[in-house]
XYZ file of N, CA and C in Angstrom:
414
model
N 45.193 5.697 -32.467
C 44.932 6.060 -31.117
C 43.436 5.764 -30.788
N 43.223 5.062 -29.921
C 41.963 4.426 -29.425
C 40.899 5.522 -28.505
N 40.012 5.979 -28.548
C 39.145 6.599 -27.651
C 37.904 5.606 -27.357
N 37.480 6.243 -26.349
C 36.171 6.063 -25.647
C 35.284 6.800 -25.742
N 33.907 6.829 -26.183
C 33.026 8.107 -26.226
C 32.412 8.188 -24.977
N 31.981 9.355 -24.687
C 31.300 10.210 -23.678
C 30.075 9.166 -23.768
N 29.177 9.540 -22.632
C 27.863 8.501 -22.909
C 27.217 9.075 -23.911
N 27.125 10.291 -24.074
C 26.268 10.724 -25.054
C 26.621 10.546 -26.594
N 27.830 9.887 -26.660
C 28.216 9.038 -27.823
C 29.097 10.578 -28.693
N 29.460 11.348 -28.353
C 29.666 12.766 -29.104
C 31.425 12.841 -28.993
N 32.061 11.707 -28.888
C 33.736 11.691 -29.066
C 34.107 11.038 -27.169
N 35.320 11.686 -27.774
C 36.130 11.475 -26.353
C 35.481 12.223 -24.904
N 35.521 11.640 -23.524
C 35.273 12.334 -22.811
C 36.282 13.201 -22.239
N 36.179 13.781 -21.176
C 37.050 14.903 -20.663
C 38.435 14.058 -20.068
N 38.194 12.871 -19.265
C 38.950 12.424 -18.734
C 39.862 11.520 -20.067
N 39.047 10.769 -21.117
C 39.875 10.425 -22.135
C 40.787 10.964 -22.691
N 40.357 12.391 -22.993
C 41.471 13.458 -23.273
C 42.142 13.892 -22.253
N 42.293 13.819 -21.419
C 43.050 14.288 -20.202
C 44.263 13.127 -20.405
N 44.089 11.711 -20.529
C 44.654 10.435 -20.690
C 45.271 10.796 -21.604
N 45.031 10.867 -22.891
C 45.643 10.865 -23.974
C 46.664 12.150 -24.027
N 46.110 13.101 -23.618
C 46.836 14.258 -23.444
C 48.127 14.281 -22.758
N 48.217 13.767 -21.619
C 49.350 13.580 -20.578
C 50.122 12.464 -21.597
N 49.459 11.927 -22.184
C 50.588 10.626 -22.789
C 51.374 11.326 -23.977
N 50.399 12.311 -24.602
C 51.294 12.874 -25.810
C 52.249 13.948 -25.127
N 51.743 14.866 -24.356
C 52.733 15.539 -23.479
C 53.986 14.791 -23.032
N 53.888 13.517 -22.780
C 54.966 12.788 -22.102
C 55.998 12.663 -23.652
N 55.375 11.922 -24.114
C 55.871 11.392 -25.299
C 56.713 12.956 -26.180
N 56.117 14.085 -26.132
C 56.692 15.182 -26.866
C 57.955 15.648 -25.863
N 57.499 16.261 -24.617
C 58.381 17.149 -23.906
C 59.225 16.356 -23.052
N 58.852 14.912 -22.621
C 59.361 14.130 -21.410
C 59.053 14.086 -20.557
N 59.138 12.815 -19.763
C 58.295 12.397 -18.161
C 58.860 13.523 -17.527
N 60.183 13.353 -17.630
C 61.127 14.950 -16.408
C 59.913 15.993 -16.547
N 59.817 16.614 -17.806
C 59.365 17.706 -18.075
C 57.616 17.807 -17.464
N 57.225 16.824 -17.399
C 55.588 16.782 -17.599
C 55.489 16.546 -15.823
N 56.137 15.531 -14.980
C 56.580 15.167 -13.734
C 56.706 16.434 -13.079
N 57.751 17.386 -13.194
C 58.130 18.708 -12.893
C 56.946 19.549 -12.894
N 55.919 19.873 -14.053
C 54.736 20.871 -13.915
C 54.091 20.342 -13.425
N 53.876 18.961 -13.127
C 52.794 18.766 -12.103
C 52.969 18.515 -10.650
N 54.412 18.161 -10.397
C 54.758 18.498 -9.179
C 54.411 19.921 -8.450
N 54.862 20.650 -9.608
C 54.571 22.171 -9.173
C 53.181 22.551 -8.791
N 52.339 22.075 -9.761
C 50.805 22.458 -9.422
C 50.055 21.587 -8.658
N 50.364 20.204 -8.001
C 49.643 19.552 -7.469
C 49.200 20.203 -6.187
N 47.975 19.717 -5.656
C 47.704 20.745 -4.719
C 47.095 22.174 -4.316
N 47.624 22.847 -5.984
C 47.477 24.342 -5.972
C 46.384 24.467 -6.936
N 46.250 26.290 -6.832
C 45.132 26.465 -7.893
C 45.675 26.323 -9.144
N 46.798 25.674 -9.287
C 47.553 25.759 -10.658
C 47.409 24.177 -11.308
N 46.748 23.620 -10.613
C 46.827 21.910 -10.726
C 45.936 22.081 -11.976
N 44.530 22.863 -11.846
C 43.338 22.838 -12.619
C 43.618 23.070 -14.221
N 44.409 24.546 -14.383
C 45.378 24.465 -15.512
C 46.005 23.686 -16.315
N 46.401 22.880 -15.583
C 47.572 21.820 -15.970
C 46.607 20.601 -16.716
N 45.185 20.198 -15.809
C 44.093 19.075 -16.736
C 43.706 19.773 -17.932
N 43.412 21.151 -17.846
C 42.641 21.938 -19.175
C 43.683 21.843 -20.036
N 44.889 22.158 -19.627
C 45.803 22.159 -21.043
C 45.902 20.991 -21.565
N 45.998 19.647 -20.751
C 46.179 18.240 -20.775
C 45.136 18.237 -21.881
N 43.786 18.188 -21.656
C 42.608 17.863 -22.336
C 42.378 18.690 -23.412
N 42.643 19.909 -23.534
C 42.532 20.935 -24.565
C 43.720 20.911 -25.557
N 44.961 20.966 -25.245
C 45.946 21.393 -26.241
C 46.946 19.935 -26.522
N 47.022 19.039 -25.323
C 47.542 17.802 -25.826
C 46.848 16.895 -25.895
N 45.586 16.556 -25.606
C 44.439 15.230 -25.818
C 44.156 15.843 -27.123
N 43.892 17.052 -27.618
C 42.595 17.202 -28.599
C 43.746 18.056 -29.773
N 43.982 19.532 -29.893
C 44.723 19.729 -30.536
C 46.072 18.897 -31.138
N 46.704 18.712 -30.613
C 48.327 17.484 -30.688
C 47.722 16.613 -31.614
N 46.487 15.710 -31.233
C 46.140 14.562 -31.733
C 44.980 14.942 -32.844
N 44.864 15.866 -33.511
C 43.935 15.929 -34.571
C 44.975 15.592 -35.897
N 44.293 15.336 -36.936
C 44.910 14.659 -37.930
C 45.435 16.319 -38.895
N 46.408 15.770 -39.856
C 46.942 17.235 -40.716
C 47.881 17.538 -40.349
N 48.535 17.624 -39.371
C 50.195 17.973 -39.416
C 50.555 17.000 -38.223
N 51.733 16.771 -38.797
C 52.387 15.974 -37.994
C 53.104 16.455 -36.583
N 53.527 15.937 -35.716
C 54.062 16.448 -34.550
C 55.069 17.547 -34.855
N 56.352 17.405 -35.675
C 57.540 17.876 -36.286
C 57.023 19.029 -36.580
N 56.051 19.159 -37.405
C 55.111 20.601 -37.818
C 54.676 21.181 -36.991
N 54.065 20.691 -35.711
C 52.879 21.379 -34.878
C 54.363 22.008 -33.947
N 55.358 21.040 -33.686
C 56.523 22.178 -32.876
C 57.283 23.417 -33.676
N 57.354 23.051 -34.780
C 58.064 24.278 -35.568
C 56.728 25.171 -35.624
N 55.688 25.201 -35.529
C 54.480 26.101 -35.384
C 54.779 26.731 -34.080
N 54.745 25.703 -32.729
C 54.806 26.440 -31.469
C 55.999 27.330 -31.491
N 57.320 26.979 -31.710
C 58.325 27.612 -32.075
C 58.170 29.220 -32.564
N 57.897 29.147 -33.659
C 57.362 30.645 -34.305
C 56.417 31.566 -33.360
N 55.416 30.675 -32.669
C 54.515 31.460 -32.050
C 54.836 31.879 -30.977
N 55.524 30.966 -30.075
C 56.112 31.530 -28.494
C 57.177 32.605 -29.006
N 57.902 32.516 -29.939
C 59.207 33.665 -30.425
C 57.705 34.958 -30.427
N 56.646 35.124 -31.252
C 55.902 36.039 -31.720
C 55.347 36.687 -30.180
N 54.873 35.577 -28.964
C 54.335 36.033 -27.792
C 55.360 36.543 -26.696
N 56.501 36.182 -27.267
C 57.441 36.644 -26.165
C 57.360 36.216 -25.010
N 57.229 34.890 -25.262
C 56.428 33.813 -23.988
C 57.916 33.220 -23.663
N 58.678 34.074 -22.711
C 60.169 33.345 -22.268
C 60.124 32.050 -21.781
N 59.318 31.683 -20.783
C 59.347 30.456 -19.950
C 58.998 29.275 -20.807
N 57.988 29.593 -22.202
C 57.693 28.497 -22.443
C 58.278 27.763 -23.661
N 59.653 28.355 -24.552
C 60.600 27.851 -25.363
C 61.176 26.836 -25.213
N 61.509 26.978 -23.958
C 62.913 25.610 -23.625
C 62.215 24.409 -23.881
N 60.885 23.993 -23.062
C 60.260 22.602 -23.507
C 60.107 22.616 -24.641
N 59.414 23.480 -25.854
C 59.534 23.145 -26.774
C 60.231 23.014 -27.869
N 61.428 23.451 -27.209
C 62.599 23.772 -28.324
C 63.122 22.282 -28.197
N 63.224 21.577 -26.965
C 63.256 19.884 -26.712
C 62.388 19.528 -27.451
N 61.093 19.762 -27.185
C 60.191 18.863 -27.951
C 60.156 18.438 -29.547
N 60.649 19.863 -29.991
C 61.018 19.655 -31.274
C 61.949 19.328 -31.772
N 63.136 18.908 -31.008
C 64.045 17.951 -31.268
C 63.461 16.454 -31.127
N 62.834 16.065 -30.026
C 62.438 14.853 -29.972
C 61.670 14.626 -31.323
N 60.584 15.508 -31.812
C 59.712 15.385 -32.896
C 60.511 15.544 -34.118
N 61.918 15.662 -33.978
C 62.704 15.639 -35.800
C 62.942 16.940 -35.888
N 62.907 17.544 -35.519
C 63.659 19.016 -35.821
C 64.964 19.078 -35.650
N 65.896 19.747 -36.567
C 66.942 19.783 -36.528
C 67.375 20.818 -35.494
N 68.851 21.263 -34.833
C 69.091 22.518 -34.606
C 68.757 23.514 -35.614
N 69.488 22.995 -36.803
C 69.394 24.276 -37.927
C 68.062 24.782 -38.265
N 67.032 23.696 -38.342
C 65.675 24.360 -38.219
C 65.026 25.397 -37.434
N 65.554 24.802 -36.399
C 65.034 25.484 -34.873
C 65.664 27.052 -35.207
N 66.993 27.009 -35.289
C 67.557 28.283 -35.402
C 66.742 29.247 -36.857
N 66.628 28.329 -37.727
C 65.968 29.085 -39.073
C 64.503 29.934 -38.426
N 63.751 28.856 -37.778
C 62.917 29.372 -37.306
C 62.532 30.419 -36.484
N 63.497 30.797 -35.821
C 63.535 32.101 -34.722
C 63.954 33.456 -35.680
N 65.336 32.769 -36.572
C 65.658 34.040 -37.518
C 64.022 34.428 -38.544
N 63.618 33.301 -38.899
C 62.312 33.764 -39.902
C 61.532 34.551 -39.060
N 61.107 34.310 -37.651
C 60.354 34.571 -37.212
C 60.655 36.220 -36.535
N 61.654 36.406 -36.563
C 62.580 37.755 -36.299
C 62.271 39.138 -37.036
N 61.941 38.552 -38.320
C 61.564 39.913 -39.525
C 59.726 39.650 -39.135
N 59.140 38.922 -38.663
C 57.796 39.120 -38.476
C 57.519 39.745 -37.143
N 58.099 39.333 -36.045
C 58.068 39.591 -34.636
C 59.045 40.407 -34.314
N 60.055 41.052 -34.927
C 60.917 41.963 -34.135
C 62.272 41.347 -33.700
N 63.081 42.035 -33.757
C 64.110 41.564 -32.880
C 64.396 41.142 -31.726
N 63.433 42.239 -30.714
C 63.439 41.910 -29.504
C 63.005 40.601 -29.444
N 62.104 39.947 -29.789
C 61.479 39.126 -29.365
C 62.176 37.668 -29.792
N 62.992 38.038 -31.014
C 63.755 37.077 -31.822
C 65.224 36.886 -31.055
N 65.546 37.928 -30.532
C 66.789 37.914 -29.259
C 66.595 36.996 -28.344
N 65.616 37.123 -27.669
C 64.905 36.893 -26.426
C 64.578 35.154 -26.617
N 64.261 34.859 -27.765
C 64.171 33.372 -28.173
C 65.457 32.679 -28.374
N 66.273 33.619 -29.081
C 67.419 32.940 -29.358
C 68.517 32.889 -28.000
N 68.327 33.594 -26.995
C 68.597 33.308 -25.658
C 68.133 32.124 -25.390
N 67.025 31.361 -25.139
C 66.574 30.622 -24.714
C 67.012 29.060 -25.775
N 67.023 28.965 -26.712
C 67.359 28.308 -27.661
C 68.530 27.925 -27.607
N 69.650 29.121 -27.268
C 71.207 28.695 -27.050
C 71.281 27.755 -25.533
N 70.427 28.241 -24.773
C 70.674 27.708 -23.312
C 70.212 26.241 -23.406
N 69.331 26.036 -24.207
C 68.580 24.391 -24.430
C 69.969 23.757 -24.967
N 70.657 24.584 -26.025
C 71.553 23.765 -27.040
C 72.615 23.581 -25.985
N 73.184 24.570 -25.298
C 74.243 24.375 -24.267
C 73.904 23.286 -23.578
N 73.024 23.238 -22.714
C 72.577 22.461 -21.926
C 72.675 20.545 -22.101
N 71.857 20.702 -23.612
C 72.043 19.099 -24.488
C 73.655 19.180 -24.598
N 74.485 20.049 -24.648
C 75.916 19.641 -25.385
C 76.767 19.453 -23.628
N 76.175 19.831 -22.552
C 77.033 19.571 -21.407
C 77.794 20.252 -21.108
């Protein structure tokens, strides 16, 4: 990953992080996923948060050394179960599969999280996981 530094020489600029972030997000989540998110947000107040997420989450955090994308995906699934973030897991299940997780590993992550996060959170996540698997199976 090549980056240019800001004029102060303190690391990548916000624009660089945004560009890297959108590239990483597209690699993990797919062009269609990112295009749909951006199409919904363009010209609205929501567009700003898309840029902040691209810069901070996808440009900075996802590109840090120390964890590979597969591990980050596994962590995300567990955290989203804990947060009961019902709208978010579907994209991250697909992203996890893209990053090398297996269906069994995703299912086990949800089961593992169920004991730490509670059955309601795990059941909600399982519904989302199964919907993604069913969609992929046609």
